[in-house]
Amino acid sequence: MTDSKVKKEALLVFSKPPIPGTVKTRLTEKFGGFLTDKQAADFFKLCLFDVCEACMHTLIEMQRENDALCEADPEAQKIQYDFFISTTPASNLELMKETFDSIVPWPMEIHYLTDEGATFDDHFDDAFSQIFAMGYDDIVSVGGDIPTMPKSHISQAFQWLQYFQQQGTPGFVQAPCQECGTSLVGFSHNTPIDHQGVYYNLDGVPALDAYVAKIKDKDIPTAYFSPVADIDEKTDLAHAISCMRAIEQAAKYQPDLFVPKRVLTWVGLMGISVSTPPNEEHDPRQYIDQ
């Protein structure tokens, strides 16, 4: 018989409030970008909103599937999916709440917490520890600056963690970003791993490689998903805009895709266009065909 205990799953987004001059600074004019501080903050806020909505839609769909399964089979495992946002320092918590309350209602309840520590590794561990202490079995975390994050990455991340647990070997899931870092990370409450030495690494080891070393050392089963780029610099933004436009068009035929409409609307209002240098190279095929 399936354990009657409700299995609790958490989706965690790390974020800072969209305060001008403190977020997406590499997109601003003073650091080689083309945006003002306010424009960069507005972009980050809309990006964060799109990411959170995509996450919520995924959790709602997974919750409905589990509810239907439990209704059809009383022996099935009941699962509860919840959404968390963690910020720092604690003085930013009310501002973060006000930011999200500005466009209520959200499709899911938002659970807020603050993370602490001397390094980002400490902050990551602190947030995970707080959620695990609330009785959650698995955590999947994503960044708030990844508007092209596929919903399928999120759902499959939870599915893999649940599968590893069923096999008796708690696991780890991850998706890289474009610069040897990560766009998605998750593990179970009893997975023998933490974030120490990953983001605050004095030996120059990239975050992705640091995680791989940890899971290899402990022989932790892991699932890998295709890279998803975050947005820090103007070239990242250009890449994301092209991808988002492709997603918008494909969503007409792939209804499971999430279109980051807020960011795309902002791009349109800003009049941002993406271009590349003209390709003046001639195709040598004419010589091959001869």
mmCIF file with all atom_site columns, N, CA, C and O in Angstrom, residues 160-196:
data_model
loop_
_atom_site.group_PDB
_atom_site.id
_atom_site.type_symbol
_atom_site.label_atom_id
_atom_site.label_alt_id
_atom_site.label_comp_id
_atom_site.label_asym_id
_atom_site.label_entity_id
_atom_site.label_seq_id
_atom_site.pdbx_PDB_ins_code
_atom_site.Cartn_x
_atom_site.Cartn_y
_atom_site.Cartn_z
_atom_site.occupancy
_atom_site.B_iso_or_equiv
_atom_site.pdbx_formal_charge
_atom_site.auth_seq_id
_atom_site.auth_comp_id
_atom_site.auth_asym_id
_atom_site.auth_atom_id
_atom_site.pdbx_PDB_model_num
ATOM 1   N N  . TRP A 1 160 ? 12.111 13.170 -12.080 1.00 0.00 ? 160 TRP A N  1
ATOM 2   C CA . TRP A 1 160 ? 13.353 12.425 -11.886 1.00 0.00 ? 160 TRP A CA 1
ATOM 3   C C  . TRP A 1 160 ? 13.697 12.287 -10.409 1.00 0.00 ? 160 TRP A C  1
ATOM 4   O O  . TRP A 1 160 ? 14.130 11.222 -9.953  1.00 0.00 ? 160 TRP A O  1
ATOM 5   N N  . LEU A 1 161 ? 13.501 13.355 -9.639  1.00 0.00 ? 161 LEU A N  1
ATOM 6   C CA . LEU A 1 161 ? 13.787 13.269 -8.205  1.00 0.00 ? 161 LEU A CA 1
ATOM 7   C C  . LEU A 1 161 ? 12.871 12.246 -7.536  1.00 0.00 ? 161 LEU A C  1
ATOM 8   O O  . LEU A 1 161 ? 13.310 11.464 -6.669  1.00 0.00 ? 161 LEU A O  1
ATOM 9   N N  . GLN A 1 162 ? 11.610 12.234 -7.923  1.00 0.00 ? 162 GLN A N  1
ATOM 10  C CA . GLN A 1 162 ? 10.672 11.247 -7.384  1.00 0.00 ? 162 GLN A CA 1
ATOM 11  C C  . GLN A 1 162 ? 11.068 9.832  -7.794  1.00 0.00 ? 162 GLN A C  1
ATOM 12  O O  . GLN A 1 162 ? 10.994 8.887  -6.998  1.00 0.00 ? 162 GLN A O  1
ATOM 13  N N  . TYR A 1 163 ? 11.507 9.688  -9.031  1.00 0.00 ? 163 TYR A N  1
ATOM 14  C CA . TYR A 1 163 ? 11.938 8.371  -9.522  1.00 0.00 ? 163 TYR A CA 1
ATOM 15  C C  . TYR A 1 163 ? 13.153 7.871  -8.748  1.00 0.00 ? 163 TYR A C  1
ATOM 16  O O  . TYR A 1 163 ? 13.196 6.702  -8.326  1.00 0.00 ? 163 TYR A O  1
ATOM 17  N N  . PHE A 1 164 ? 14.153 8.734  -8.553  1.00 0.00 ? 164 PHE A N  1
ATOM 18  C CA . PHE A 1 164 ? 15.339 8.330  -7.807  1.00 0.00 ? 164 PHE A CA 1
ATOM 19  C C  . PHE A 1 164 ? 14.981 7.890  -6.394  1.00 0.00 ? 164 PHE A C  1
ATOM 20  O O  . PHE A 1 164 ? 15.516 6.902  -5.870  1.00 0.00 ? 164 PHE A O  1
ATOM 21  N N  . GLN A 1 165 ? 14.059 8.609  -5.761  1.00 0.00 ? 165 GLN A N  1
ATOM 22  C CA . GLN A 1 165 ? 13.630 8.239  -4.409  1.00 0.00 ? 165 GLN A CA 1
ATOM 23  C C  . GLN A 1 165 ? 12.956 6.868  -4.415  1.00 0.00 ? 165 GLN A C  1
ATOM 24  O O  . GLN A 1 165 ? 13.182 6.047  -3.527  1.00 0.00 ? 165 GLN A O  1
ATOM 25  N N  . GLN A 1 166 ? 12.132 6.617  -5.409  1.00 0.00 ? 166 GLN A N  1
ATOM 26  C CA . GLN A 1 166 ? 11.450 5.324  -5.511  1.00 0.00 ? 166 GLN A CA 1
ATOM 27  C C  . GLN A 1 166 ? 12.445 4.179  -5.676  1.00 0.00 ? 166 GLN A C  1
ATOM 28  O O  . GLN A 1 166 ? 12.188 3.058  -5.248  1.00 0.00 ? 166 GLN A O  1
ATOM 29  N N  . GLN A 1 167 ? 13.585 4.496  -6.296  1.00 0.00 ? 167 GLN A N  1
ATOM 30  C CA . GLN A 1 167 ? 14.626 3.490  -6.486  1.00 0.00 ? 167 GLN A CA 1
ATOM 31  C C  . GLN A 1 167 ? 15.502 3.325  -5.248  1.00 0.00 ? 167 GLN A C  1
ATOM 32  O O  . GLN A 1 167 ? 16.384 2.452  -5.212  1.00 0.00 ? 167 GLN A O  1
ATOM 33  N N  . GLY A 1 168 ? 15.254 4.159  -4.244  1.00 0.00 ? 168 GLY A N  1
ATOM 34  C CA . GLY A 1 168 ? 16.007 4.054  -2.999  1.00 0.00 ? 168 GLY A CA 1
ATOM 35  C C  . GLY A 1 168 ? 17.341 4.771  -3.009  1.00 0.00 ? 168 GLY A C  1
ATOM 36  O O  . GLY A 1 168 ? 18.159 4.593  -2.094  1.00 0.00 ? 168 GLY A O  1
ATOM 37  N N  . THR A 1 169 ? 17.602 5.594  -4.031  1.00 0.00 ? 169 THR A N  1
ATOM 38  C CA . THR A 1 169 ? 18.858 6.331  -4.127  1.00 0.00 ? 169 THR A CA 1
ATOM 39  C C  . THR A 1 169 ? 18.557 7.786  -4.448  1.00 0.00 ? 169 THR A C  1
ATOM 40  O O  . THR A 1 169 ? 18.419 8.154  -5.619  1.00 0.00 ? 169 THR A O  1
ATOM 41  N N  . PRO A 1 170 ? 18.402 8.638  -3.433  1.00 0.00 ? 170 PRO A N  1
ATOM 42  C CA . PRO A 1 170 ? 18.048 10.042 -3.678  1.00 0.00 ? 170 PRO A CA 1
ATOM 43  C C  . PRO A 1 170 ? 19.032 10.703 -4.636  1.00 0.00 ? 170 PRO A C  1
ATOM 44  O O  . PRO A 1 170 ? 20.242 10.477 -4.555  1.00 0.00 ? 170 PRO A O  1
ATOM 45  N N  . GLY A 1 171 ? 18.485 11.523 -5.552  1.00 0.00 ? 171 GLY A N  1
ATOM 46  C CA . GLY A 1 171 ? 19.310 12.035 -6.637  1.00 0.00 ? 171 GLY A CA 1
ATOM 47  C C  . GLY A 1 171 ? 19.433 13.534 -6.718  1.00 0.00 ? 171 GLY A C  1
ATOM 48  O O  . GLY A 1 171 ? 19.104 14.283 -5.783  1.00 0.00 ? 171 GLY A O  1
ATOM 49  N N  . PHE A 1 172 ? 19.876 13.951 -7.899  1.00 0.00 ? 172 PHE A N  1
ATOM 50  C CA . PHE A 1 172 ? 20.206 15.349 -8.169  1.00 0.00 ? 172 PHE A CA 1
ATOM 51  C C  . PHE A 1 172 ? 19.828 15.644 -9.613  1.00 0.00 ? 172 PHE A C  1
ATOM 52  O O  . PHE A 1 172 ? 19.968 14.788 -10.492 1.00 0.00 ? 172 PHE A O  1
ATOM 53  N N  . VAL A 1 173 ? 19.328 16.861 -9.867  1.00 0.00 ? 173 VAL A N  1
ATOM 54  C CA . VAL A 1 173 ? 18.976 17.260 -11.224 1.00 0.00 ? 173 VAL A CA 1
ATOM 55  C C  . VAL A 1 173 ? 19.584 18.630 -11.517 1.00 0.00 ? 173 VAL A C  1
ATOM 56  O O  . VAL A 1 173 ? 19.725 19.465 -10.611 1.00 0.00 ? 173 VAL A O  1
ATOM 57  N N  . GLN A 1 174 ? 19.946 18.852 -12.785 1.00 0.00 ? 174 GLN A N  1
ATOM 58  C CA . GLN A 1 174 ? 20.522 20.140 -13.125 1.00 0.00 ? 174 GLN A CA 1
ATOM 59  C C  . GLN A 1 174 ? 20.412 20.422 -14.621 1.00 0.00 ? 174 GLN A C  1
ATOM 60  O O  . GLN A 1 174 ? 20.366 19.507 -15.441 1.00 0.00 ? 174 GLN A O  1
ATOM 61  N N  . ALA A 1 175 ? 20.352 21.707 -14.928 1.00 0.00 ? 175 ALA A N  1
ATOM 62  C CA . ALA A 1 175 ? 20.439 22.198 -16.300 1.00 0.00 ? 175 ALA A CA 1
ATOM 63  C C  . ALA A 1 175 ? 21.467 23.316 -16.294 1.00 0.00 ? 175 ALA A C  1
ATOM 64  O O  . ALA A 1 175 ? 21.417 24.193 -15.437 1.00 0.00 ? 175 ALA A O  1
ATOM 65  N N  . PRO A 1 176 ? 22.408 23.306 -17.229 1.00 0.00 ? 176 PRO A N  1
ATOM 66  C CA . PRO A 1 176 ? 23.421 24.367 -17.276 1.00 0.00 ? 176 PRO A CA 1
ATOM 67  C C  . PRO A 1 176 ? 22.839 25.675 -17.804 1.00 0.00 ? 176 PRO A C  1
ATOM 68  O O  . PRO A 1 176 ? 21.761 25.705 -18.391 1.00 0.00 ? 176 PRO A O  1
ATOM 69  N N  . CYS A 1 177 ? 23.579 26.752 -17.585 1.00 0.00 ? 177 CYS A N  1
ATOM 70  C CA . CYS A 1 177 ? 23.327 27.989 -18.314 1.00 0.00 ? 177 CYS A CA 1
ATOM 71  C C  . CYS A 1 177 ? 24.339 28.032 -19.448 1.00 0.00 ? 177 CYS A C  1
ATOM 72  O O  . CYS A 1 177 ? 24.925 27.011 -19.802 1.00 0.00 ? 177 CYS A O  1
ATOM 73  N N  . GLN A 1 178 ? 24.588 29.183 -20.034 1.00 0.00 ? 178 GLN A N  1
ATOM 74  C CA . GLN A 1 178 ? 25.476 29.268 -21.188 1.00 0.00 ? 178 GLN A CA 1
ATOM 75  C C  . GLN A 1 178 ? 26.935 29.473 -20.816 1.00 0.00 ? 178 GLN A C  1
ATOM 76  O O  . GLN A 1 178 ? 27.805 29.479 -21.685 1.00 0.00 ? 178 GLN A O  1
ATOM 77  N N  . GLU A 1 179 ? 27.233 29.647 -19.525 1.00 0.00 ? 179 GLU A N  1
ATOM 78  C CA . GLU A 1 179 ? 28.600 29.974 -19.124 1.00 0.00 ? 179 GLU A CA 1
ATOM 79  C C  . GLU A 1 179 ? 29.122 29.039 -18.032 1.00 0.00 ? 179 GLU A C  1
ATOM 80  O O  . GLU A 1 179 ? 29.704 29.485 -17.048 1.00 0.00 ? 179 GLU A O  1
ATOM 81  N N  . CYS A 1 180 ? 28.883 27.752 -18.178 1.00 0.00 ? 180 CYS A N  1
ATOM 82  C CA . CYS A 1 180 ? 29.384 26.734 -17.241 1.00 0.00 ? 180 CYS A CA 1
ATOM 83  C C  . CYS A 1 180 ? 28.765 26.842 -15.858 1.00 0.00 ? 180 CYS A C  1
ATOM 84  O O  . CYS A 1 180 ? 29.259 26.239 -14.902 1.00 0.00 ? 180 CYS A O  1
ATOM 85  N N  . GLY A 1 181 ? 27.693 27.631 -15.742 1.00 0.00 ? 181 GLY A N  1
ATOM 86  C CA . GLY A 1 181 ? 26.945 27.705 -14.499 1.00 0.00 ? 181 GLY A CA 1
ATOM 87  C C  . GLY A 1 181 ? 25.700 26.848 -14.604 1.00 0.00 ? 181 GLY A C  1
ATOM 88  O O  . GLY A 1 181 ? 25.644 25.907 -15.393 1.00 0.00 ? 181 GLY A O  1
ATOM 89  N N  . THR A 1 182 ? 24.697 27.168 -13.814 1.00 0.00 ? 182 THR A N  1
ATOM 90  C CA . THR A 1 182 ? 23.468 26.379 -13.817 1.00 0.00 ? 182 THR A CA 1
ATOM 91  C C  . THR A 1 182 ? 22.254 27.290 -13.938 1.00 0.00 ? 182 THR A C  1
ATOM 92  O O  . THR A 1 182 ? 22.248 28.415 -13.439 1.00 0.00 ? 182 THR A O  1
ATOM 93  N N  . SER A 1 183 ? 21.222 26.794 -14.602 1.00 0.00 ? 183 SER A N  1
ATOM 94  C CA . SER A 1 183 ? 19.947 27.508 -14.689 1.00 0.00 ? 183 SER A CA 1
ATOM 95  C C  . SER A 1 183 ? 18.879 26.811 -13.859 1.00 0.00 ? 183 SER A C  1
ATOM 96  O O  . SER A 1 183 ? 17.867 27.416 -13.516 1.00 0.00 ? 183 SER A O  1
ATOM 97  N N  . LEU A 1 184 ? 19.098 25.537 -13.534 1.00 0.00 ? 184 LEU A N  1
ATOM 98  C CA . LEU A 1 184 ? 18.170 24.763 -12.709 1.00 0.00 ? 184 LEU A CA 1
ATOM 99  C C  . LEU A 1 184 ? 18.984 23.777 -11.882 1.00 0.00 ? 184 LEU A C  1
ATOM 100 O O  . LEU A 1 184 ? 19.899 23.129 -12.406 1.00 0.00 ? 184 LEU A O  1
ATOM 101 N N  . VAL A 1 185 ? 18.654 23.686 -10.610 1.00 0.00 ? 185 VAL A N  1
ATOM 102 C CA . VAL A 1 185 ? 19.310 22.741 -9.697  1.00 0.00 ? 185 VAL A CA 1
ATOM 103 C C  . VAL A 1 185 ? 18.259 22.197 -8.743  1.00 0.00 ? 185 VAL A C  1
ATOM 104 O O  . VAL A 1 185 ? 17.400 22.953 -8.266  1.00 0.00 ? 185 VAL A O  1
ATOM 105 N N  . GLY A 1 186 ? 18.328 20.911 -8.466  1.00 0.00 ? 186 GLY A N  1
ATOM 106 C CA . GLY A 1 186 ? 17.389 20.342 -7.506  1.00 0.00 ? 186 GLY A CA 1
ATOM 107 C C  . GLY A 1 186 ? 17.907 19.063 -6.892  1.00 0.00 ? 186 GLY A C  1
ATOM 108 O O  . GLY A 1 186 ? 18.696 18.342 -7.505  1.00 0.00 ? 186 GLY A O  1
ATOM 109 N N  . PHE A 1 187 ? 17.471 18.798 -5.664  1.00 0.00 ? 187 PHE A N  1
ATOM 110 C CA . PHE A 1 187 ? 17.788 17.522 -5.033  1.00 0.00 ? 187 PHE A CA 1
ATOM 111 C C  . PHE A 1 187 ? 16.811 17.247 -3.895  1.00 0.00 ? 187 PHE A C  1
ATOM 112 O O  . PHE A 1 187 ? 15.970 18.102 -3.565  1.00 0.00 ? 187 PHE A O  1
ATOM 113 N N  . SER A 1 188 ? 16.899 16.073 -3.336  1.00 0.00 ? 188 SER A N  1
ATOM 114 C CA . SER A 1 188 ? 15.968 15.628 -2.291  1.00 0.00 ? 188 SER A CA 1
ATOM 115 C C  . SER A 1 188 ? 16.523 15.909 -0.898  1.00 0.00 ? 188 SER A C  1
ATOM 116 O O  . SER A 1 188 ? 17.716 16.188 -0.732  1.00 0.00 ? 188 SER A O  1
ATOM 117 N N  . HIS A 1 189 ? 15.636 15.804 0.090   1.00 0.00 ? 189 HIS A N  1
ATOM 118 C CA . HIS A 1 189 ? 16.033 16.128 1.460   1.00 0.00 ? 189 HIS A CA 1
ATOM 119 C C  . HIS A 1 189 ? 17.143 15.213 1.972   1.00 0.00 ? 189 HIS A C  1
ATOM 120 O O  . HIS A 1 189 ? 17.920 15.600 2.846   1.00 0.00 ? 189 HIS A O  1
ATOM 121 N N  . ASN A 1 190 ? 17.235 14.002 1.422   1.00 0.00 ? 190 ASN A N  1
ATOM 122 C CA . ASN A 1 190 ? 18.238 13.049 1.876   1.00 0.00 ? 190 ASN A CA 1
ATOM 123 C C  . ASN A 1 190 ? 19.332 12.805 0.845   1.00 0.00 ? 190 ASN A C  1
ATOM 124 O O  . ASN A 1 190 ? 20.099 11.845 0.968   1.00 0.00 ? 190 ASN A O  1
ATOM 125 N N  . THR A 1 191 ? 19.425 13.655 -0.155  1.00 0.00 ? 191 THR A N  1
ATOM 126 C CA . THR A 1 191 ? 20.535 13.559 -1.106  1.00 0.00 ? 191 THR A CA 1
ATOM 127 C C  . THR A 1 191 ? 21.803 14.066 -0.414  1.00 0.00 ? 191 THR A C  1
ATOM 128 O O  . THR A 1 191 ? 21.800 15.170 0.143   1.00 0.00 ? 191 THR A O  1
ATOM 129 N N  . PRO A 1 192 ? 22.878 13.301 -0.434  1.00 0.00 ? 192 PRO A N  1
ATOM 130 C CA . PRO A 1 192 ? 24.098 13.705 0.287   1.00 0.00 ? 192 PRO A CA 1
ATOM 131 C C  . PRO A 1 192 ? 24.903 14.757 -0.481  1.00 0.00 ? 192 PRO A C  1
ATOM 132 O O  . PRO A 1 192 ? 25.999 14.499 -0.994  1.00 0.00 ? 192 PRO A O  1
ATOM 133 N N  . ILE A 1 193 ? 24.357 15.958 -0.546  1.00 0.00 ? 193 ILE A N  1
ATOM 134 C CA . ILE A 1 193 ? 25.018 17.020 -1.296  1.00 0.00 ? 193 ILE A CA 1
ATOM 135 C C  . ILE A 1 193 ? 24.632 18.382 -0.725  1.00 0.00 ? 193 ILE A C  1
ATOM 136 O O  . ILE A 1 193 ? 23.572 18.520 -0.088  1.00 0.00 ? 193 ILE A O  1
ATOM 137 N N  . ASP A 1 194 ? 25.496 19.364 -0.925  1.00 0.00 ? 194 ASP A N  1
ATOM 138 C CA . ASP A 1 194 ? 25.179 20.751 -0.586  1.00 0.00 ? 194 ASP A CA 1
ATOM 139 C C  . ASP A 1 194 ? 25.783 21.628 -1.674  1.00 0.00 ? 194 ASP A C  1
ATOM 140 O O  . ASP A 1 194 ? 26.278 21.144 -2.685  1.00 0.00 ? 194 ASP A O  1
ATOM 141 N N  . HIS A 1 195 ? 25.737 22.962 -1.460  1.00 0.00 ? 195 HIS A N  1
ATOM 142 C CA . HIS A 1 195 ? 26.213 23.893 -2.472  1.00 0.00 ? 195 HIS A CA 1
ATOM 143 C C  . HIS A 1 195 ? 27.589 24.472 -2.151  1.00 0.00 ? 195 HIS A C  1
ATOM 144 O O  . HIS A 1 195 ? 28.069 25.346 -2.877  1.00 0.00 ? 195 HIS A O  1
ATOM 145 N N  . GLN A 1 196 ? 28.224 23.992 -1.084  1.00 0.00 ? 196 GLN A N  1
ATOM 146 C CA . GLN A 1 196 ? 29.509 24.557 -0.689  1.00 0.00 ? 196 GLN A CA 1
ATOM 147 C C  . GLN A 1 196 ? 30.580 24.324 -1.754  1.00 0.00 ? 196 GLN A C  1
ATOM 148 O O  . GLN A 1 196 ? 30.735 23.235 -2.279  1.00 0.00 ? 196 GLN A O  1
#
